[in-house]
Short mmCIF file of C-alpha atoms in Angstrom, two decimals:
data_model
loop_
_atom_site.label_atom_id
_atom_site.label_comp_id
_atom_site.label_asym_id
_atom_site.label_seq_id
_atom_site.Cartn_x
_atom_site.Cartn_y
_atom_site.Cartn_z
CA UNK A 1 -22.80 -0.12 -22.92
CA UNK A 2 -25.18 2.68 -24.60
CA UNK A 3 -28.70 1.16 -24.63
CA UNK A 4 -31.85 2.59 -26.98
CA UNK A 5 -29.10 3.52 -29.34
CA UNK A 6 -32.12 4.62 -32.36
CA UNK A 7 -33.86 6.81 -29.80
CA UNK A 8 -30.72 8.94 -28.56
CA UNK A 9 -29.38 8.71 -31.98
CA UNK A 10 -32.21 10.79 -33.47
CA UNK A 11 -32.03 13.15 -30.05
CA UNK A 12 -28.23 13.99 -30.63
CA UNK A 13 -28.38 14.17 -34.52
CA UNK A 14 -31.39 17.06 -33.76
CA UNK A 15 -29.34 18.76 -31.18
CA UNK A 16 -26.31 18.96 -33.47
CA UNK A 17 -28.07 19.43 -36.57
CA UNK A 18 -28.00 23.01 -36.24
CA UNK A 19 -24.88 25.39 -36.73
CA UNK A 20 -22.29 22.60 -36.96
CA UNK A 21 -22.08 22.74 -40.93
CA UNK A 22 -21.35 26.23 -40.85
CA UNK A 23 -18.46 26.31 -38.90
CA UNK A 24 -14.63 26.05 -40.35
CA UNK A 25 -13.54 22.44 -39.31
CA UNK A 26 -10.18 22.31 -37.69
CA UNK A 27 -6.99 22.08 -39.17
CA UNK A 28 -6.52 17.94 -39.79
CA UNK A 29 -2.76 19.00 -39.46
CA UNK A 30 -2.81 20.55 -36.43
CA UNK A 31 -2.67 17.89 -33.20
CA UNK A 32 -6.04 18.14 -31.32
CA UNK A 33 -5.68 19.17 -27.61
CA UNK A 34 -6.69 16.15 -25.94
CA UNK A 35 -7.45 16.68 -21.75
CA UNK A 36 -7.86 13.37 -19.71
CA UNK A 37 -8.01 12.44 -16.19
CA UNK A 38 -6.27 9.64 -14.16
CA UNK A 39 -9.19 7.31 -13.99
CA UNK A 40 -8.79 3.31 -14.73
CA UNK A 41 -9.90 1.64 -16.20
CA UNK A 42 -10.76 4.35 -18.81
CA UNK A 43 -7.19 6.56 -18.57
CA UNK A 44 -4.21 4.94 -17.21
CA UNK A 45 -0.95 6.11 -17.69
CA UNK A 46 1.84 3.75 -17.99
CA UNK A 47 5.26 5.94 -17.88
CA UNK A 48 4.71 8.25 -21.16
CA UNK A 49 2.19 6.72 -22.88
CA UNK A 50 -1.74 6.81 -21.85
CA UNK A 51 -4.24 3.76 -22.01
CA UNK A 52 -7.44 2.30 -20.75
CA UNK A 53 -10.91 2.09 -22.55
CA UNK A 54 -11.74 5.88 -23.43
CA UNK A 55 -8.00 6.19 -24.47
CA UNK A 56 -8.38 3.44 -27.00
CA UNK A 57 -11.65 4.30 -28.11
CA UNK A 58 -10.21 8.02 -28.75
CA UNK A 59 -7.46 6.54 -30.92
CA UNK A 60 -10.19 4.49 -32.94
CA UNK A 61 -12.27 7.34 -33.81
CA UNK A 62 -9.23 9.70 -34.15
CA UNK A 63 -7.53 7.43 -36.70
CA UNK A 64 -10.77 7.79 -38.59
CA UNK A 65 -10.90 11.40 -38.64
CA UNK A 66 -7.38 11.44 -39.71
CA UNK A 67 -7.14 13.83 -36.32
CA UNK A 68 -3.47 13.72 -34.26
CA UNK A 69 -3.21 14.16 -30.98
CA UNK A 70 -1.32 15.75 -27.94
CA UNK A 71 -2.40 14.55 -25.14
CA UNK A 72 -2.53 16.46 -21.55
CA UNK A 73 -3.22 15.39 -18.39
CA UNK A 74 -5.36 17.23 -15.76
CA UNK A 75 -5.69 16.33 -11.84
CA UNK A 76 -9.42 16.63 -11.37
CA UNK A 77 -12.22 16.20 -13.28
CA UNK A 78 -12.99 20.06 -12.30
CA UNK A 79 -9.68 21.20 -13.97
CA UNK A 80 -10.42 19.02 -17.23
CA UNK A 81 -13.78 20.61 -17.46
CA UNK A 82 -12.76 24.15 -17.00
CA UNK A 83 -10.16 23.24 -19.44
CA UNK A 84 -12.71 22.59 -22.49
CA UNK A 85 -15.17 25.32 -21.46
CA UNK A 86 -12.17 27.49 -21.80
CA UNK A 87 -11.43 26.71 -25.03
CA UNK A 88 -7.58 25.15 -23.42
CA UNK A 89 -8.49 22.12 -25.15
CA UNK A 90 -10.03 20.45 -27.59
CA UNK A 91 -11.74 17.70 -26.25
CA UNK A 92 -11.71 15.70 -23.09
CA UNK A 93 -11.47 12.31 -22.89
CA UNK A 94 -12.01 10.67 -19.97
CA UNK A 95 -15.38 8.56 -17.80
CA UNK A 96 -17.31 12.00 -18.17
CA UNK A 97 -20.37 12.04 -17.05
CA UNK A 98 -23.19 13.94 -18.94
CA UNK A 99 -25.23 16.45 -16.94
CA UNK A 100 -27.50 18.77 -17.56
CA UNK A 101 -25.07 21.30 -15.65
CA UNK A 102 -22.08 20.22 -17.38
CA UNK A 103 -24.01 20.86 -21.01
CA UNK A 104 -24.34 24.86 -19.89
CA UNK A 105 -20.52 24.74 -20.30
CA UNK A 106 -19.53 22.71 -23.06
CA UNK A 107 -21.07 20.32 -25.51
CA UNK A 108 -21.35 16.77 -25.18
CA UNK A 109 -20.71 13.64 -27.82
CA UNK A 110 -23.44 10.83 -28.46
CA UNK A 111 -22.74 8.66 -25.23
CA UNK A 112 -20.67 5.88 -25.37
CA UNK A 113 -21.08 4.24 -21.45
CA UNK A 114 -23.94 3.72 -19.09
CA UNK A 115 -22.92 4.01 -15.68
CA UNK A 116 -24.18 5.13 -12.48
CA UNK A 117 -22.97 5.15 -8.51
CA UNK A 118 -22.14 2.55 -5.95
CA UNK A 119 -20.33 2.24 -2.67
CA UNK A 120 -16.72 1.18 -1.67
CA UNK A 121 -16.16 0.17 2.29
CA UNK A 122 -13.74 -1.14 4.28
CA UNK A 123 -14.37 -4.88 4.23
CA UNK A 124 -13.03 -4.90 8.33
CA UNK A 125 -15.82 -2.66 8.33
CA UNK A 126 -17.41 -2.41 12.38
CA UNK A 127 -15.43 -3.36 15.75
CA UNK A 128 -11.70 -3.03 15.70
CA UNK A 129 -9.21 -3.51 18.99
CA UNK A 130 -9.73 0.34 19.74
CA UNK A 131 -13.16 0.62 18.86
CA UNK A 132 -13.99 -2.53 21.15
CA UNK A 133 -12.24 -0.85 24.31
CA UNK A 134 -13.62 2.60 24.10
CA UNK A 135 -17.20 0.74 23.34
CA UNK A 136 -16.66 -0.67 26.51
CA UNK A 137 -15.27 2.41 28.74
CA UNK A 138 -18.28 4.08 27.46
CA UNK A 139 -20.44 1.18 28.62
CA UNK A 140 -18.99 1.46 31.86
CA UNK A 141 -17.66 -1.87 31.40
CA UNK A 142 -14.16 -1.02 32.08
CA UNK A 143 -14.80 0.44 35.27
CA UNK A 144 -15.99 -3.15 36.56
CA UNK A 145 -12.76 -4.68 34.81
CA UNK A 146 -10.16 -2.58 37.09
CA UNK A 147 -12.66 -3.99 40.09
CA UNK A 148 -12.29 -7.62 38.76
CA UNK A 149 -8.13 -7.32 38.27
CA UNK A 150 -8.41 -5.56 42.39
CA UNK A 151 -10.15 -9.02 43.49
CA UNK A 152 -7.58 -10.99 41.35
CA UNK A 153 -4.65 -9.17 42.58
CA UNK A 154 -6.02 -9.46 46.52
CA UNK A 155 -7.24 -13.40 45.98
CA UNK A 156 -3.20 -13.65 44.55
CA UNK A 157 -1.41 -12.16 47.76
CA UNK A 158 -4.45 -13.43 50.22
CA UNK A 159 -3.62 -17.15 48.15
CA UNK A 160 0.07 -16.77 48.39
CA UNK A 161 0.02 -16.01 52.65
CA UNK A 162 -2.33 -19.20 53.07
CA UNK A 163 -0.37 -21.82 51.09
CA UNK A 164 3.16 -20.01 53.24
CA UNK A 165 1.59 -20.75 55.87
CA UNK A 166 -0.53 -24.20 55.43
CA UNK A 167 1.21 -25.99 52.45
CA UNK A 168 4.68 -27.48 53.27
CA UNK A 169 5.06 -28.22 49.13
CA UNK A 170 3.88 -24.90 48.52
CA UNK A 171 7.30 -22.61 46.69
CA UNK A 172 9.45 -20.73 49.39
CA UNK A 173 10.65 -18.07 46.76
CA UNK A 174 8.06 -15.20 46.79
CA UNK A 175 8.24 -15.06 43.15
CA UNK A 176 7.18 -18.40 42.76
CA UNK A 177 4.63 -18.33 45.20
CA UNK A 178 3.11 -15.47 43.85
CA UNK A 179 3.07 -16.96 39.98
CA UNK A 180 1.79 -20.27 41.71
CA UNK A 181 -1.01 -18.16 43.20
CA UNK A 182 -2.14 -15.96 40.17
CA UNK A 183 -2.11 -19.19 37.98
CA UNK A 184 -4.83 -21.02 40.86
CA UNK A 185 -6.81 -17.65 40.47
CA UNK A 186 -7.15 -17.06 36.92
CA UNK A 187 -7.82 -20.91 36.70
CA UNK A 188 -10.80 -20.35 38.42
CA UNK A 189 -12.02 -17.03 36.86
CA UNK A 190 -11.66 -19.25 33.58
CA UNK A 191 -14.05 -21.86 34.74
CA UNK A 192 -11.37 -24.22 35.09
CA UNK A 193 -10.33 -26.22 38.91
CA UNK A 194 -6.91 -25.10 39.42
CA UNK A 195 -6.23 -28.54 40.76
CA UNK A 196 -4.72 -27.57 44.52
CA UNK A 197 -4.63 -29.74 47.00
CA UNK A 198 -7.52 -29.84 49.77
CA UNK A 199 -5.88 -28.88 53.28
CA UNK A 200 -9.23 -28.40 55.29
CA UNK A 201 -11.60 -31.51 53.80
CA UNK A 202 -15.24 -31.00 52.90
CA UNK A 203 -14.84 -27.30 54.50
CA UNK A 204 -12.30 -26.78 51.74
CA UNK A 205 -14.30 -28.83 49.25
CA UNK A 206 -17.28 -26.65 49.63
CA UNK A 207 -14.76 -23.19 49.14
CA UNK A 208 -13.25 -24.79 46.56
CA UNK A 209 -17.15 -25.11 44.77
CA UNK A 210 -17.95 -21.66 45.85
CA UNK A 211 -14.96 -19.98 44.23
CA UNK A 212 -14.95 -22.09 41.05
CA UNK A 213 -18.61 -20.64 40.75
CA UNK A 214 -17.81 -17.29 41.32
CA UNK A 215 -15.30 -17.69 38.44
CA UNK A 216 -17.62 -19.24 35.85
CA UNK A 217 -20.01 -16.00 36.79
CA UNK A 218 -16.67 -13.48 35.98
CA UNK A 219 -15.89 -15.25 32.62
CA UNK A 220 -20.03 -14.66 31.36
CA UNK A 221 -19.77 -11.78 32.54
CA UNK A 222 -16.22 -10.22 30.56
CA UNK A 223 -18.01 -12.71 27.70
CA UNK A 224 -21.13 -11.55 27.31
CA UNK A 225 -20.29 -7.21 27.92
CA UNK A 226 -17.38 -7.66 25.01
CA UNK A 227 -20.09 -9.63 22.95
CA UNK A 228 -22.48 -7.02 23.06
CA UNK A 229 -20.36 -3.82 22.67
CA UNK A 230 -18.45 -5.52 19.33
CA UNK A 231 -22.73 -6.29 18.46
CA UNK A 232 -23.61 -2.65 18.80
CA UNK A 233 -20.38 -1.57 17.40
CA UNK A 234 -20.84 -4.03 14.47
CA UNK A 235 -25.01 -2.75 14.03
CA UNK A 236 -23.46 0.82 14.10
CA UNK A 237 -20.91 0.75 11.51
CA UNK A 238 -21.98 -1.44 9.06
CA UNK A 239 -22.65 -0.48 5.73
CA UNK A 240 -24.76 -1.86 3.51
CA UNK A 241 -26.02 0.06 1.11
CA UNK A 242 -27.09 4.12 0.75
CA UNK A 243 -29.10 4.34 3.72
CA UNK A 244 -26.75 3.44 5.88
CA UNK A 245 -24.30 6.70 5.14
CA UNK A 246 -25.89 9.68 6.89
CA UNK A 247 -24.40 10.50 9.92
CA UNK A 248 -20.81 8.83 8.83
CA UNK A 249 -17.74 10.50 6.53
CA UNK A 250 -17.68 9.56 3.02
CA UNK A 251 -15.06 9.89 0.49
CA UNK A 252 -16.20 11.43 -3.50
CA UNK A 253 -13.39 12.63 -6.09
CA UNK A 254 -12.94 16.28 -7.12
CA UNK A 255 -15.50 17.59 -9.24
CA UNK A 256 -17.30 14.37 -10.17
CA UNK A 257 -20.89 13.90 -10.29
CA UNK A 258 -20.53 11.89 -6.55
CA UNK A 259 -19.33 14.95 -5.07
CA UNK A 260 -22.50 16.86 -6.39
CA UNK A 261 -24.77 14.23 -5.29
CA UNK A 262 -23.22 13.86 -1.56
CA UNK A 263 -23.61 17.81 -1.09
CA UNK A 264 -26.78 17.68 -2.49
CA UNK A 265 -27.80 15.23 -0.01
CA UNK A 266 -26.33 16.73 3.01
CA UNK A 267 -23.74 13.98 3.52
CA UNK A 268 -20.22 14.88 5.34
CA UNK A 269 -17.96 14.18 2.85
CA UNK A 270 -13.95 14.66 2.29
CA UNK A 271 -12.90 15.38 -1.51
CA UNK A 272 -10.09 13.41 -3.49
CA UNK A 273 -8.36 13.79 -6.51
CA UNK A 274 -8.41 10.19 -7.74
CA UNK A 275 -8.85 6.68 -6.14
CA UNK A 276 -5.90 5.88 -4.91
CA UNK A 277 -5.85 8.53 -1.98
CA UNK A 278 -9.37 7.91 -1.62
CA UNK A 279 -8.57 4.19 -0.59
CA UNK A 280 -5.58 5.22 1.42
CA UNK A 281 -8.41 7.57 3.36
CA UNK A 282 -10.43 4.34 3.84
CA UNK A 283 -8.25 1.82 5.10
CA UNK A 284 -6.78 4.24 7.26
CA UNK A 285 -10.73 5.01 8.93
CA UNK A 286 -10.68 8.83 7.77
CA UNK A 287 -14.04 7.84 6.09
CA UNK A 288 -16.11 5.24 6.36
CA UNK A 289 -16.87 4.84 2.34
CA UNK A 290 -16.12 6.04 -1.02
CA UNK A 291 -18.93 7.26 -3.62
CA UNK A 292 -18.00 6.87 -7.17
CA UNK A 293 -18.66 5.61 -10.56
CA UNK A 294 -19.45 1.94 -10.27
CA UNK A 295 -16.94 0.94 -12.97
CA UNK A 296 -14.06 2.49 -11.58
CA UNK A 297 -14.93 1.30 -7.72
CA UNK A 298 -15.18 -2.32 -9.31
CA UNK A 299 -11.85 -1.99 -11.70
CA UNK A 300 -10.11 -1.16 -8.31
CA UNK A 301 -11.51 -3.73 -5.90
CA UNK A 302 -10.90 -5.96 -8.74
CA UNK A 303 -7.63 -5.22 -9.16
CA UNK A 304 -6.19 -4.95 -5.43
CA UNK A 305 -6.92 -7.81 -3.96
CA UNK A 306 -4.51 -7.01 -1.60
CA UNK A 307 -6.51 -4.72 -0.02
CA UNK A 308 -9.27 -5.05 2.51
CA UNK A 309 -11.84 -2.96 -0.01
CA UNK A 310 -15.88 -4.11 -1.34
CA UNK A 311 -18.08 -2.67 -3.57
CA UNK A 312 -21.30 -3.13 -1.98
CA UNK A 313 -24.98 -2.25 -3.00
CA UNK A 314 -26.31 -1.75 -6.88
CA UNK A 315 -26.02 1.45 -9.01
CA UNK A 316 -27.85 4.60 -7.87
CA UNK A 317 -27.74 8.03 -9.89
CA UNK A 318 -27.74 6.12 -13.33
CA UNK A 319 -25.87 8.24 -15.93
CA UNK A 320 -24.05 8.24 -19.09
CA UNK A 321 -20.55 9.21 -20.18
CA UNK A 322 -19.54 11.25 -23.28
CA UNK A 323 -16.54 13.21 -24.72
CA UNK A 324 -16.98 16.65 -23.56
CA UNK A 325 -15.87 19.65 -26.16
CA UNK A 326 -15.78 23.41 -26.17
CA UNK A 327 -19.35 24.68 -26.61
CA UNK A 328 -19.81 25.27 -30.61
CA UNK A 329 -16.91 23.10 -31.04
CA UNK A 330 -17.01 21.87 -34.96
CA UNK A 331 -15.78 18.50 -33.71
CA UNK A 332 -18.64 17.47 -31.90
CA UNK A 333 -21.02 16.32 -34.63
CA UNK A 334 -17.88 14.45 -36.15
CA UNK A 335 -17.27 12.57 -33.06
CA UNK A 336 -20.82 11.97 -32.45
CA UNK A 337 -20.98 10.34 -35.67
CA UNK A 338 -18.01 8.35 -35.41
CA UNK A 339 -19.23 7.59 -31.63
CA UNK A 340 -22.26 5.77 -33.79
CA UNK A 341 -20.84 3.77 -35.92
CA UNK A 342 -18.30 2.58 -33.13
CA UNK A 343 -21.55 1.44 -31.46
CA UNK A 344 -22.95 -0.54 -34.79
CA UNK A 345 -20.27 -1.96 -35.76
CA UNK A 346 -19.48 -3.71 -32.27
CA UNK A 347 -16.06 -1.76 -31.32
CA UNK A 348 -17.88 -0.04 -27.86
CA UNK A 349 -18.74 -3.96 -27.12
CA UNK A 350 -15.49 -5.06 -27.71
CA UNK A 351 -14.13 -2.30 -25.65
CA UNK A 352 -16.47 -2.96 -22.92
CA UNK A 353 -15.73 -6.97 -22.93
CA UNK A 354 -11.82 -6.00 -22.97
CA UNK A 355 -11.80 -4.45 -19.73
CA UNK A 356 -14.83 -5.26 -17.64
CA UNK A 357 -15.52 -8.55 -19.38
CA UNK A 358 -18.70 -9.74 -21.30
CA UNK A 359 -22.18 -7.92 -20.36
CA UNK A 360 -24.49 -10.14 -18.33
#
């Protein structure tokens, strides 16, 4: 919600004070060009008709002004701009946010959001199957795997030729020989006797110790390297909040203020039109995380649980939204009025509790 209402009250009622009297007031019988963007929870679009929180609030303050309106959709938040600064449309309604660039090209209504940045990841975030084994052929770790599976497959034929030729119970068929051999082996690289019979006494005893040794030092050993390559590849990847993002691929939507803050801080980042491609982009690993408006991050992970996606970190970039207008535009001051007394009277609240639920 808009806090220090009295303070940016007086602001926007001097900014708009001058030159908005004088100029002819549209046409109430003429529809108003309305622009939005695709971006829930403030514009949804169910079929043919549009809803979500700056939809409804439009409605309120357009029913007021006695204004109709014909609505048109746009695919970024670049296109919808260009549209109003154009003069293409009337007003655009959508989770604008206010900037001081932004204001050079059109005008701006009394604010009716707070809002700011935050972070979307992957909640599988860090060491995956295929991360894991090229963690570990860059460690070098795989290299002393194909050794260890050598041994294994030599102590398996060496095993089977010994038990042909000293155990009379031992399997006659190759095939089971061989299976009866590979299952004594691996029993012992697990840590595990494998439970064979003793053909030599204490000589065989004492083998017996050495090799069962010799296993528990293999099974550390594949342990402990997988252990620390999913560790580094865990310490790596994780994100946790802003300062973990340089150096990794994050996601921002067209034209929105996240896109001018990740070029403006040298981050490598991939462009979206809207949210749902942007996810797609995550949980595929095309990016490690998405920068957006907090309130739309949260209305998605909020309503996909079905998905593997967080919304880590608090707000960064603070900022405002507003209805944005063609510069000059006589509806401006209107709306900015109207946008006030929505705010008094408690309808912004209600709005706000309707769809993100009641303010802490």
């Amino acid at each position: 919600m808009v806090k220090n209402a009295p303070c940016l009250l007086m602001l926007w009622l001097l900014l708009l004070a001058t030159g908005s009297f004088a100029q002819e007031l549209p046409d109430t019988k003429q529809p108003v060009k309305v622009g939005l963007y695709i971006s829930p929870p403030f514009v949804m679009r169910d079929k043919d008709q549009f809803t979500g929180m700056a939809v409804e609030l439009w409605t309120a303050l357009a029913d007021t002004q006695k204004l109709q309106s014909q609505y048109q959709s746009f695919p970024t938040v670049n296109a919808l701009i260009d549209a109003a600064a154009n003069g293409e449309i009337d007003v655009a309604v959508t989770n604008l946010t206010i900037t001081q660039g932004r204001a050079q090209r059109i005008d701006f209504t009394y604010p009716w959001f707070d809002a700011g940045l935050r972070i979307m990841i992957d909640k599988h975030q860090g060491a995956g199957f295929l991360e894991v084994v090229s963690g570990l052929r860059e460690s070098g770790f795989l290299r002393a795997y194909a050794w260890i599976a050598l041994v294994v497959a030599a102590a398996t034929v060496l095993l089977t030729l010994f038990d042909r030729r000293f155990d009379t119970n031992f399997p006659t068929r190759w095939r089971d020989g061989v299976a009866e051999s590979f299952f004594s082996v691996m029993s012992i690289a697990a840590g595990r006797p494998a439970g064979r019979r003793n053909v030599f006494g204490w000589i065989g005893r004492i083998w017996q110790g050495l090799w069962l040794v010799c296993g528990i030092a293999v099974l550390a050993f594949v342990t402990s390297s997988v252990t620390s390559v999913m560790t580094t590849l865990s310490l790596t990847n994780q994100i946790n909040s802003l300062n973990d993002l340089p150096g990794k691929a994050v996601g921002v939507f067209a034209g929105s203020v996240a896109e001018e803050f990740a070029r403006g801080t040298g981050l490598d980042f991939h462009s979206y039109p809207n949210i749902d491609e942007a996810a797609a982009a995550l949980l595929a690993g095309d990016i490690a995380a998405i920068i957006g408006d907090a309130p739309v991050l949260e209305y998605y992970s909020h309503n996909h649980p079905e998905q593997r996606v967080d919304v880590i970190g608090g707000i960064f970039e603070p900022d405002k939204y507003g209805f944005g207008l063609p510069l000059g535009s006589p509806l401006t001051r209107r709306l900015t009025v109207e946008l006030i007394g929505a705010h008094e009277r408690g309808l912004l609240e209600q709005l706000h509790t309707k769809y993100f639920g009641k303010s802490p």
